[in-house]
Coordinates of N, CA and C in Angstrom, one line a residue:
X26 N -51.7 30.7 40.6 CA -51.3 30.0 40.4 C -51.7 29.0 39.0
X27 N -50.9 28.6 38.3 CA -51.8 27.5 37.2 C -50.9 26.6 37.0
X28 N -52.0 25.9 36.6 CA -51.9 24.3 36.4 C -52.3 23.8 34.8
X29 N -51.0 23.5 34.3 CA -51.3 23.1 32.6 C -51.1 21.2 32.8
X30 N -51.7 21.0 32.1 CA -52.6 19.6 32.0 C -52.3 19.0 30.6
X31 N -51.4 18.3 30.1 CA -51.3 17.8 28.9 C -51.7 16.4 28.7
X32 N -52.7 16.5 27.6 CA -53.4 15.4 27.5 C -54.1 14.9 26.4
X33 N -54.6 13.6 25.9 CA -55.1 12.9 24.7 C -56.4 12.6 24.9
X34 N -57.5 13.1 24.3 CA -58.8 12.3 24.5 C -58.9 11.3 24.2
X35 N -58.0 10.4 23.8 CA -58.1 8.7 23.3 C -57.4 8.1 24.8
X36 N -56.9 8.8 25.3 CA -55.9 8.4 26.9 C -57.0 8.0 28.1
X37 N -57.2 6.9 28.4 CA -58.3 6.4 29.5 C -57.9 7.0 30.9
X38 N -56.2 7.1 31.2 CA -55.9 7.6 32.2 C -55.5 9.1 32.4
X39 N -55.6 9.7 31.4 CA -56.1 11.2 31.3 C -57.3 11.6 31.7
X40 N -58.2 10.8 31.6 CA -59.9 10.8 31.8 C -59.9 10.6 33.2
X41 N -59.5 9.6 33.8 CA -59.1 9.3 35.3 C -58.5 10.2 35.9
X42 N -57.4 10.9 35.6 CA -56.2 11.4 36.0 C -57.1 13.2 36.4
X43 N -57.7 13.6 35.2 CA -58.4 14.7 35.3 C -59.5 14.6 36.6
X44 N -60.4 13.4 36.8 CA -61.2 13.6 37.6 C -60.4 13.3 39.1
X45 N -59.3 12.6 39.4 CA -58.3 12.7 40.5 C -58.1 14.1 40.9
X46 N -57.5 14.9 39.8 CA -57.0 16.2 40.2 C -58.0 17.0 40.7
X47 N -59.3 17.1 39.6 CA -60.6 17.9 40.1 C -60.9 17.5 41.7
X48 N -60.8 16.3 42.3 CA -61.1 16.0 43.6 C -60.4 16.8 44.3
X49 N -59.3 16.9 44.0 CA -58.3 17.7 45.0 C -58.0 18.9 44.7
X50 N -58.6 19.6 43.7 CA -58.7 21.0 43.2 C -60.0 21.8 44.3
X51 N -61.1 20.5 44.3 CA -62.6 21.2 45.1 C -61.9 21.2 46.2
X52 N -61.2 20.4 46.9 CA -60.9 20.5 48.6 C -60.0 21.6 48.8
X53 N -59.3 22.1 47.7 CA -58.4 23.0 47.7 C -58.7 24.5 48.7
X54 N -58.1 24.9 49.2 CA -58.8 26.2 50.2 C -58.9 27.3 49.2
X55 N -57.6 27.4 48.4 CA -57.0 28.4 47.5 C -57.7 27.6 46.0
X56 N -58.6 27.2 45.8 CA -59.1 26.6 44.4 C -59.5 27.7 43.3
X57 N -60.0 29.3 43.9 CA -60.6 30.4 43.0 C -59.1 31.0 42.6
X58 N -58.3 30.5 43.2 CA -56.6 31.1 42.7 C -56.0 30.2 41.8
X59 N -56.5 29.1 41.4 CA -55.6 28.5 40.3 C -56.9 28.4 39.2
X60 N -55.6 28.5 38.2 CA -56.0 28.4 36.9 C -55.6 27.4 36.2
X61 N -56.6 26.5 35.2 CA -56.4 25.2 35.1 C -56.1 25.3 33.2
X62 N -55.1 25.1 32.7 CA -55.1 25.2 31.0 C -55.0 23.9 30.9
X63 N -55.4 23.1 29.9 CA -55.6 21.9 29.3 C -54.5 22.1 27.6
X64 N -53.4 21.2 28.1 CA -52.4 21.4 26.9 C -52.6 19.7 25.6
X65 N -52.3 20.0 24.5 CA -52.5 19.2 23.5 C -51.2 18.2 23.8
X66 N -51.6 17.5 23.4 CA -50.7 15.8 23.3 C -51.4 14.6 22.5
X67 N -50.7 14.3 21.5 CA -51.5 13.4 20.7 C -50.6 12.1 20.8
X68 N -51.6 10.8 21.2 CA -50.9 9.8 21.7 C -50.6 9.1 20.2
X69 N -51.1 9.5 19.0 CA -50.6 8.5 17.9 C -50.5 10.1 16.7
X70 N -49.8 10.8 16.8 CA -49.8 12.3 15.8 C -49.9 11.5 14.1
X71 N -49.4 10.3 13.9 CA -49.3 10.0 12.4 C -50.5 9.4 12.3
X72 N -51.6 9.1 12.8 CA -52.6 8.4 12.3 C -53.8 9.5 11.6
X73 N -53.5 8.6 10.5 CA -54.6 9.8 9.2 C -55.9 9.8 9.9
X74 N -56.9 11.0 9.4 CA -58.1 11.1 10.0 C -58.8 10.2 9.1
X75 N -59.9 9.7 9.5 CA -60.9 8.6 9.1 C -60.2 7.1 9.4
X76 N -58.8 7.1 9.9 CA -58.5 5.9 10.1 C -58.6 5.4 11.9
X77 N -60.2 4.6 11.8 CA -60.5 4.3 13.1 C -60.7 2.6 13.4
X78 N -60.7 2.4 14.5 CA -60.8 0.6 14.5 C -61.4 0.5 16.2
X79 N -61.6 -0.8 16.5 CA -62.0 -1.0 17.8 C -60.3 -1.2 19.0
X80 N -61.4 -0.8 20.0 CA -59.9 -0.6 20.9 C -59.2 -2.2 21.6
X81 N -59.8 -3.2 21.5 CA -59.5 -4.3 22.0 C -58.2 -4.8 20.8
X82 N -58.7 -4.9 19.6 CA -57.3 -5.4 18.5 C -56.3 -4.4 18.7
X83 N -56.4 -3.0 18.7 CA -55.5 -2.2 19.0 C -54.2 -2.4 20.3
X84 N -55.0 -2.9 21.4 CA -54.5 -3.6 22.7 C -53.3 -4.6 22.3
X85 N -54.0 -5.6 21.7 CA -53.4 -6.6 21.3 C -52.5 -6.7 20.3
X86 N -52.6 -5.9 19.5 CA -51.5 -5.8 18.6 C -50.3 -4.7 18.9
X87 N -50.5 -3.8 19.5 CA -49.9 -2.8 19.9 C -48.6 -3.1 20.9
X88 N -49.2 -3.9 22.1 CA -48.7 -4.4 23.1 C -48.6 -6.1 23.5
X89 N -49.0 -6.8 22.5 CA -48.7 -8.1 22.1 C -49.7 -8.8 23.0
X90 N -50.6 -8.3 23.6 CA -51.4 -8.8 24.4 C -52.4 -9.9 23.8
X91 N -53.0 -10.9 24.5 CA -54.2 -12.0 24.3 C -55.3 -10.7 24.5
X92 N -56.5 -11.5 23.5 CA -57.8 -11.1 24.1 C -58.2 -11.3 25.5
X93 N -57.7 -12.0 26.0 CA -58.4 -11.9 27.3 C -57.6 -11.2 28.1
X94 N -56.1 -10.7 28.0 CA -55.0 -9.8 28.9 C -55.9 -8.6 28.5
X95 N -56.2 -8.1 27.2 CA -56.6 -6.6 26.7 C -58.1 -6.3 27.2
X96 N -58.8 -8.1 27.5 CA -60.0 -7.4 28.0 C -59.9 -7.1 29.5
X97 N -59.0 -8.1 30.0 CA -59.0 -7.0 31.6 C -58.3 -5.9 31.8
X98 N -57.7 -5.7 30.9 CA -56.9 -4.5 31.2 C -58.2 -3.1 31.0
X99 N -59.0 -3.4 30.2 CA -59.9 -2.5 29.9 C -61.0 -2.9 31.0
X100 N -61.3 -3.8 31.9 CA -62.1 -4.1 33.1 C -61.4 -3.2 34.3
X101 N -60.1 -3.4 34.4 CA -59.4 -2.8 35.4 C -59.9 -1.1 34.9
X102 N -59.8 -1.1 33.9 CA -59.7 0.8 33.8 C -61.0 1.1 34.2
X103 N -61.8 0.2 33.8 CA -63.5 0.3 34.2 C -63.2 0.9 35.5
X104 N -62.7 -0.1 36.6 CA -63.1 -0.2 38.0 C -62.5 0.9 38.6
X105 N -61.1 1.5 37.9 CA -60.6 2.6 38.3 C -61.1 3.8 38.0
X106 N -62.1 3.9 36.8 CA -62.8 5.2 36.6 C -64.1 5.2 37.1
X107 N -64.9 3.7 37.5 CA -65.7 4.1 38.8 C -65.4 4.4 40.1
X108 N -64.5 4.2 40.5 CA -64.0 4.6 41.7 C -63.8 6.1 41.9
X109 N -64.0 6.7 40.8 CA -63.7 8.0 40.5 C -65.3 8.9 40.2
X110 N -66.2 7.8 40.0 CA -67.4 8.4 39.4 C -68.2 8.2 38.5
X111 N -67.0 7.8 37.3 CA -67.3 7.9 35.8 C -67.6 6.8 35.4
X112 N -68.3 6.7 34.5 CA -68.6 5.7 33.6 C -67.3 5.4 32.6
X113 N -67.5 4.1 32.2 CA -66.8 3.6 31.5 C -67.1 2.4 30.3
X114 N -67.2 2.5 29.5 CA -67.7 1.1 28.3 C -66.2 0.3 28.2
X115 N -66.3 -0.9 28.6 CA -65.1 -1.8 28.1 C -65.4 -2.7 27.5
X116 N -66.3 -2.7 26.4 CA -66.4 -3.7 25.4 C -66.8 -2.6 24.0
X117 N -66.7 -2.8 23.2 CA -67.2 -2.0 21.7 C -66.5 -0.8 21.3
X118 N -65.9 0.1 22.5 CA -65.2 1.4 22.1 C -64.1 1.4 20.5
X119 N -64.1 2.5 19.9 CA -62.8 2.8 19.0 C -62.2 3.7 19.5
X120 N -61.8 3.7 18.6 CA -60.4 4.9 18.7 C -59.5 5.5 17.5
X121 N -59.2 6.6 17.3 CA -58.9 7.2 16.2 C -57.9 8.7 16.6
X122 N -57.7 9.2 15.1 CA -57.1 10.4 15.4 C -57.8 11.8 16.4
X123 N -56.9 12.5 17.2 CA -57.7 13.4 17.9 C -57.5 14.6 17.4
X124 N -56.7 14.9 16.3 CA -55.8 16.4 15.9 C -57.1 17.3 16.1
X125 N -58.2 17.4 15.3 CA -59.0 18.0 15.0 C -59.5 18.3 16.3
X126 N -60.0 17.3 17.5 CA -60.3 17.9 18.6 C -59.7 18.7 19.7
X127 N -58.1 18.6 19.2 CA -57.3 19.1 19.9 C -57.6 20.5 19.6
X128 N -57.4 20.9 18.4 CA -57.5 22.5 17.5 C -59.0 22.8 18.0
X129 N -60.2 22.1 18.4 CA -60.9 22.8 19.1 C -60.8 23.3 20.4
X130 N -60.1 22.5 20.9 CA -60.0 22.2 22.6 C -59.1 24.0 22.4
X131 N -58.5 24.2 21.4 CA -57.6 25.9 21.4 C -58.7 26.6 21.2
X132 N -59.6 26.7 20.0 CA -60.7 27.5 20.1 C -61.5 27.4 21.4
X133 N -62.0 26.5 21.9 CA -62.4 26.8 23.0 C -61.5 27.5 24.3
X134 N -60.9 27.3 24.4 CA -59.9 28.2 25.3 C -59.8 29.8 25.0
X135 N -60.2 29.8 23.6 CA -60.0 31.2 23.2 C -61.5 31.9 23.7
X136 N -62.5 31.0 23.9 CA -63.7 31.3 24.2 C -64.2 31.4 25.9
X137 N -63.0 30.6 26.4 CA -63.5 30.7 27.8 C -64.2 29.0 28.1
X138 N -64.2 27.9 26.9 CA -65.0 27.1 27.4 C -64.3 25.7 27.4
X139 N -62.9 25.7 27.3 CA -61.9 24.6 27.3 C -62.6 23.4 28.2
X140 N -63.0 23.6 29.6 CA -62.8 22.5 30.6 C -64.3 22.0 30.2
X141 N -65.4 22.6 29.7 CA -66.3 22.2 29.4 C -66.1 21.1 28.5
X142 N -65.7 21.7 27.3 CA -65.2 20.8 25.9 C -64.7 19.8 26.4
X143 N -63.5 19.5 27.2 CA -62.7 18.4 27.1 C -63.8 17.3 28.2
X144 N -64.3 17.8 28.9 CA -64.8 16.7 29.8 C -65.8 16.1 29.1
X145 N -66.9 16.5 28.1 CA -67.7 16.4 27.5 C -67.0 15.4 26.3
X146 N -66.2 15.5 25.8 CA -65.3 14.6 24.9 C -64.7 13.3 25.5
X147 N -64.2 13.7 27.1 CA -63.8 12.3 27.5 C -65.4 11.5 27.5
X148 N -66.0 12.0 28.3 CA -67.6 11.1 28.3 C -68.1 10.7 27.5
X149 N -67.9 11.3 25.9 CA -68.5 10.6 24.8 C -67.6 9.8 24.4
X150 N -66.4 9.6 24.1 CA -65.4 9.3 24.2 C -65.6 7.5 25.1
X151 N -65.2 7.7 25.9 CA -65.3 6.7 27.0 C -66.6 6.0 27.7
X152 N -67.3 6.4 27.5 CA -68.8 6.2 28.1 C -70.0 6.3 27.1
X153 N -70.2 6.5 26.1 CA -71.2 6.6 25.1 C -70.6 5.8 24.1
X154 N -71.9 5.1 23.5 CA -72.1 4.2 22.4 C -71.6 5.0 21.2
X155 N -71.6 6.1 20.7 CA -71.9 7.2 19.6 C -70.7 7.3 19.5
X156 N -69.8 7.0 18.3 CA -68.1 7.2 18.2 C -67.9 8.8 18.1
X157 N -66.9 9.3 18.4 CA -66.4 10.6 18.5 C -65.6 10.8 16.9
X158 N -65.2 9.3 16.8 CA -64.2 9.5 15.5 C -64.6 9.1 14.2
X159 N -66.2 8.5 14.1 CA -66.5 8.3 12.8 C -66.7 9.3 11.8
X160 N -67.1 10.7 12.4 CA -67.2 11.6 11.7 C -67.5 12.7 12.6
X161 N -67.4 14.2 11.6 CA -67.3 15.3 12.8 C -68.9 15.9 13.4
X162 N -69.8 15.2 13.3 CA -71.0 15.4 13.4 C -71.0 15.2 15.1
X163 N -70.7 14.0 16.0 CA -70.6 14.2 17.1 C -70.1 15.3 17.9
X164 N -68.9 15.3 17.4 CA -67.9 16.4 17.8 C -68.4 18.0 17.6
X165 N -69.2 18.3 16.6 CA -69.9 19.4 16.7 C -70.7 19.8 17.6
X166 N -72.0 18.2 18.0 CA -72.8 18.5 18.9 C -72.7 18.8 20.1
X167 N -71.1 18.0 20.8 CA -70.5 18.4 22.0 C -69.9 19.4 22.0
X168 N -69.3 20.4 20.9 CA -68.8 21.6 21.0 C -69.9 22.8 21.3
X169 N -71.1 22.8 20.7 CA -72.3 23.3 21.1 C -72.5 23.0 22.3
X170 N -72.8 21.8 23.0 CA -73.0 21.3 23.9 C -72.2 22.2 25.4
X171 N -70.9 22.6 24.7 CA -70.4 23.1 25.7 C -70.2 25.1 25.9
X172 N -71.0 25.0 24.6 CA -71.2 26.4 24.6 C -70.4 27.2 23.3
X173 N -70.1 26.3 22.6 CA -69.3 27.0 21.4 C -70.5 27.2 19.9
X174 N -70.3 28.0 19.3 CA -70.9 28.4 18.3 C -71.0 27.2 17.1
X175 N -72.1 27.1 16.8 CA -72.0 25.6 15.8 C -71.1 26.3 14.5
X176 N -71.2 27.5 14.1 CA -70.9 27.7 12.8 C -69.4 27.8 12.9
X177 N -68.6 28.8 13.8 CA -67.8 28.6 14.5 C -66.6 27.4 14.1
X178 N -67.5 26.3 14.9 CA -66.9 24.9 15.3 C -67.0 24.4 13.9
X179 N -67.7 24.4 12.9 CA -67.8 23.8 11.7 C -66.3 24.4 10.8
X180 N -66.6 25.9 11.0 CA -65.4 26.2 10.5 C -63.7 26.1 10.9
X181 N -63.8 26.0 11.7 CA -62.5 25.7 12.6 C -62.0 24.0 11.7
X182 N -63.1 23.3 11.9 CA -62.8 21.9 10.9 C -62.7 21.7 9.7
X183 N -63.5 22.9 9.4 CA -63.2 22.9 8.0 C -61.7 23.4 7.2
X184 N -61.2 23.9 8.3 CA -59.6 24.5 7.5 C -58.6 23.7 8.7
X185 N -57.8 23.3 8.4 CA -57.0 22.0 8.9 C -55.9 22.7 9.4
X186 N -55.6 24.2 9.1 CA -54.8 25.3 9.6 C -54.9 26.0 11.1
X187 N -56.3 26.0 10.9 CA -56.7 26.8 12.1 C -56.5 26.0 13.4
X188 N -55.6 26.7 14.4 CA -55.0 26.5 15.7 C -54.4 25.3 15.4
X189 N -54.1 24.6 14.3 CA -52.6 23.6 14.4 C -51.6 24.0 14.7
X190 N -51.1 25.4 14.9 CA -49.8 25.8 15.2 C -49.9 25.8 16.7
X191 N -51.0 26.1 17.5 CA -51.2 25.9 18.7 C -51.0 24.6 19.4
X192 N -51.8 23.7 18.5 CA -51.6 22.3 19.1 C -50.1 22.0 19.0
X193 N -49.4 22.1 17.7 CA -48.0 21.6 17.6 C -47.2 22.2 18.7
X194 N -47.3 23.3 18.8 CA -46.7 24.0 19.9 C -46.6 23.2 21.3
X195 N -47.8 23.1 21.9 CA -48.2 22.5 22.9 C -47.4 21.0 22.8
X196 N -47.0 20.2 21.8 CA -46.9 19.0 22.0 C -44.8 19.7 22.2
X197 N -44.2 20.4 20.9 CA -42.9 20.9 21.1 C -42.5 20.9 22.6
X198 N -43.6 21.8 23.7 CA -43.3 22.6 25.0 C -43.4 21.1 26.2
X199 N -44.2 20.1 25.7 CA -43.9 18.4 26.3 C -43.0 18.3 26.0
X200 N -42.1 18.1 24.8 CA -41.4 17.3 24.7 C -40.0 18.1 25.5
X201 N -40.0 19.5 25.4 CA -38.9 20.2 26.0 C -39.1 20.0 27.4
X202 N -40.3 19.9 28.4 CA -40.3 19.3 29.8 C -40.2 18.3 30.3
X203 N -39.9 17.3 28.8 CA -39.8 15.9 29.2 C -40.8 15.1 29.5
X204 N -42.0 15.5 29.1 CA -43.2 14.7 28.9 C -43.1 13.8 27.5
X205 N -43.1 12.6 28.3 CA -43.3 11.4 26.9 C -44.5 10.5 27.2
X206 N -45.4 11.0 28.1 CA -46.7 10.3 28.2 C -47.5 10.9 29.1
X207 N -49.1 10.8 28.9 CA -50.1 11.3 29.5 C -50.8 10.8 30.5
X208 N -51.4 11.4 31.5 CA -51.4 12.9 31.8 C -50.4 13.2 32.2
X209 N -49.6 14.8 32.2 CA -48.9 15.5 32.5 C -49.2 16.8 32.8
X210 N -49.3 16.9 34.6 CA -49.4 17.7 35.0 C -48.1 18.9 35.5
X211 N -48.2 20.4 35.1 CA -47.5 21.1 35.2 C -48.3 22.2 36.4
X212 N -47.5 22.5 37.9 CA -48.0 23.4 38.3 C -46.9 24.8 38.4
X213 N -47.1 25.8 38.2 CA -46.3 27.2 38.1 C -45.4 26.7 37.2
X214 N -44.9 26.1 36.8 CA -44.0 25.7 35.7 C -42.8 25.4 37.1
X215 N -43.0 25.0 38.0 CA -42.0 24.8 38.7 C -42.1 23.0 39.3
X216 N -43.3 22.2 39.3 CA -43.4 20.9 39.5 C -44.0 20.1 38.4
X217 N -43.5 19.0 38.3 CA -44.2 18.1 37.0 C -44.6 16.8 37.7
X218 N -45.8 16.8 37.5 CA -46.6 15.3 38.0 C -47.2 14.3 36.9
X219 N -46.4 13.2 36.7 CA -46.8 12.5 35.6 C -47.7 11.2 36.2
X220 N -48.7 11.2 35.4 CA -49.7 10.0 35.9 C -50.8 10.5 36.1
X221 N -52.0 9.6 36.4 CA -53.0 9.5 37.1 C -52.8 9.2 38.4
X222 N -52.2 10.1 39.0 CA -52.1 9.5 40.8 C -53.1 10.1 41.4
X223 N -53.4 9.2 42.4 CA -54.0 9.8 43.3 C -54.6 10.9 44.1
X224 N -55.7 11.2 44.5 CA -56.2 13.1 44.5 C -55.2 13.2 45.5
X225 N -54.5 12.4 46.7 CA -54.0 12.7 47.5 C -52.4 13.4 46.9
X226 N -51.8 12.9 46.2 CA -50.7 13.3 45.8 C -50.9 14.7 44.6
X227 N -51.9 15.0 44.2 CA -52.3 16.3 43.8 C -52.6 17.3 45.3
X228 N -53.4 16.8 46.2 CA -53.3 18.0 47.1 C -52.3 18.1 47.5
X229 N -51.5 17.4 47.8 CA -49.8 17.4 48.5 C -49.0 18.6 47.3
X230 N -49.0 18.6 45.8 CA -48.8 19.2 45.4 C -49.1 20.8 45.2
X231 N -50.4 20.6 45.1 CA -51.0 21.8 45.1 C -50.8 22.9 46.6
X232 N -50.8 22.4 47.5 CA -50.3 22.9 48.5 C -48.9 23.3 48.6
X233 N -48.1 22.8 48.4 CA -46.4 22.9 48.5 C -46.1 23.7 47.3
X234 N -47.0 23.8 46.0 CA -46.5 25.1 44.9 C -47.3 26.1 45.3
X235 N -48.0 26.1 46.1 CA -49.0 27.4 46.5 C -48.0 28.0 47.4
X236 N -47.6 27.3 48.4 CA -47.0 27.6 49.6 C -45.6 28.1 49.4
X237 N -45.0 27.9 48.3 CA -43.7 28.2 47.3 C -43.9 28.9 46.9
X238 N -44.8 29.6 46.3 CA -45.0 30.7 45.5 C -43.6 32.0 46.1
X239 N -42.8 32.8 45.0 CA -42.4 33.8 45.3 C -42.9 34.7 45.4
X240 N -42.7 36.0 46.6 CA -43.6 37.1 46.9 C -43.0 38.3 45.7
X241 N -44.2 38.8 45.3 CA -43.8 39.8 44.6 C -42.7 41.0 45.2
X242 N -41.5 41.3 44.0 CA -40.5 41.8 44.2 C -40.7 43.6 43.5
X243 N -41.2 44.7 44.4 CA -41.4 45.7 43.7 C -39.9 46.8 43.5
X244 N -40.3 46.8 42.2 CA -39.1 47.3 41.1 C -38.9 49.1 41.9
X245 N -40.3 49.6 41.5 CA -40.7 50.9 41.7 C -42.0 51.2 42.3
X246 N -42.0 52.3 43.3 CA -43.1 52.7 43.4 C -44.1 54.0 43.4
X247 N -44.9 53.9 43.4 CA -45.7 55.3 42.8 C -45.6 55.9 44.1
X248 N -44.9 57.5 44.0 CA -44.6 58.2 45.3 C -45.2 59.5 45.0
X249 N -46.0 59.9 43.6 CA -46.8 61.1 43.5 C -46.0 62.0 43.3
X250 N -44.4 62.1 43.2 CA -43.7 63.1 43.0 C -42.3 63.0 42.1
X251 N -43.1 62.6 41.0 CA -41.9 62.3 39.7 C -41.8 61.0 39.7
X252 N -42.7 60.4 40.6 CA -42.4 58.7 40.4 C -43.4 58.2 39.5
X253 N -43.9 56.6 39.7 CA -44.9 56.4 38.5 C -46.3 56.6 39.3
X254 N -47.2 57.7 38.7 CA -48.4 58.2 39.3 C -49.2 56.8 39.4
X255 N -50.5 56.6 40.5 CA -51.3 55.3 40.0 C -52.7 56.0 40.7
X256 N -53.8 55.2 40.8 CA -54.7 55.6 41.1 C -54.8 54.4 42.4
X257 N -55.6 54.6 43.4 CA -56.2 53.9 44.6 C -57.2 54.1 44.8
X258 N -57.6 53.4 46.2 CA -58.9 53.7 46.5 C -59.5 54.8 46.9
X259 N -58.1 56.3 47.4 CA -58.7 57.3 47.7 C -58.8 58.0 46.6
X260 N -58.1 57.6 45.1 CA -58.3 58.7 44.3 C -56.9 58.5 43.3
X261 N -56.9 59.4 42.5 CA -55.8 59.1 41.7 C -54.6 60.5 41.9
X262 N -53.6 59.9 41.6 CA -52.5 61.1 41.7 C -52.6 62.3 40.5
X263 N -52.8 63.4 41.1 CA -53.0 64.6 39.9 C -51.7 65.4 39.7
X264 N -51.3 65.2 38.4 CA -50.6 65.9 38.0 C -49.8 67.2 38.4
X265 N -48.4 67.4 38.7 CA -48.1 68.7 39.4 C -47.0 69.6 38.5
X266 N -47.5 70.9 38.6 CA -46.8 71.6 37.4 C -45.1 71.7 37.6

């Protein structure tokens, strides 16, 4: 079974939602049969690279909040993160363009290190003082920590076309699936879950999706006599004259 998760590094509920989903997955008896794929979704796709700012003023301007309301919202997010065992800085965080990080996540997927990288990016953005938006240095360090080659990472960052089509394809697909916000979880292209739901909701969804997988329909069998020859535990079919 495949679970696809559309998310953005700048999304605090994606950070929390990933932890809640992983809690459910860890207790799922068929977890070894579940493939998790992270998909790209930019909350602010028109943002220019290098355009960074502090989170609190952004919240005040975007949502019409007072400074007190913005601070309270961040503290509530911090409490939700702490409940999942996550660190969360409620003061002094910045935000910016995430497109290059999404491109690197596609590189990481190709190298089998996607989950490691997205976890490190979340931690760095929401729990650490050093910015992941100020320049590429911190992002390169995190990619290397995730198991990627530093030279390959720098080459991808230096070429804005590398994996750009993959990011855009993910975003188009999200729109086609009706996802207008993240996190958005899709189980076997059959069930969608929007938002950082409690772990119990993910548990129920995993169980339902697993139980409703369609059994394999065999259209042709290997009969060893003019049919499709095959190999099995007892050996391989011998061609007959």
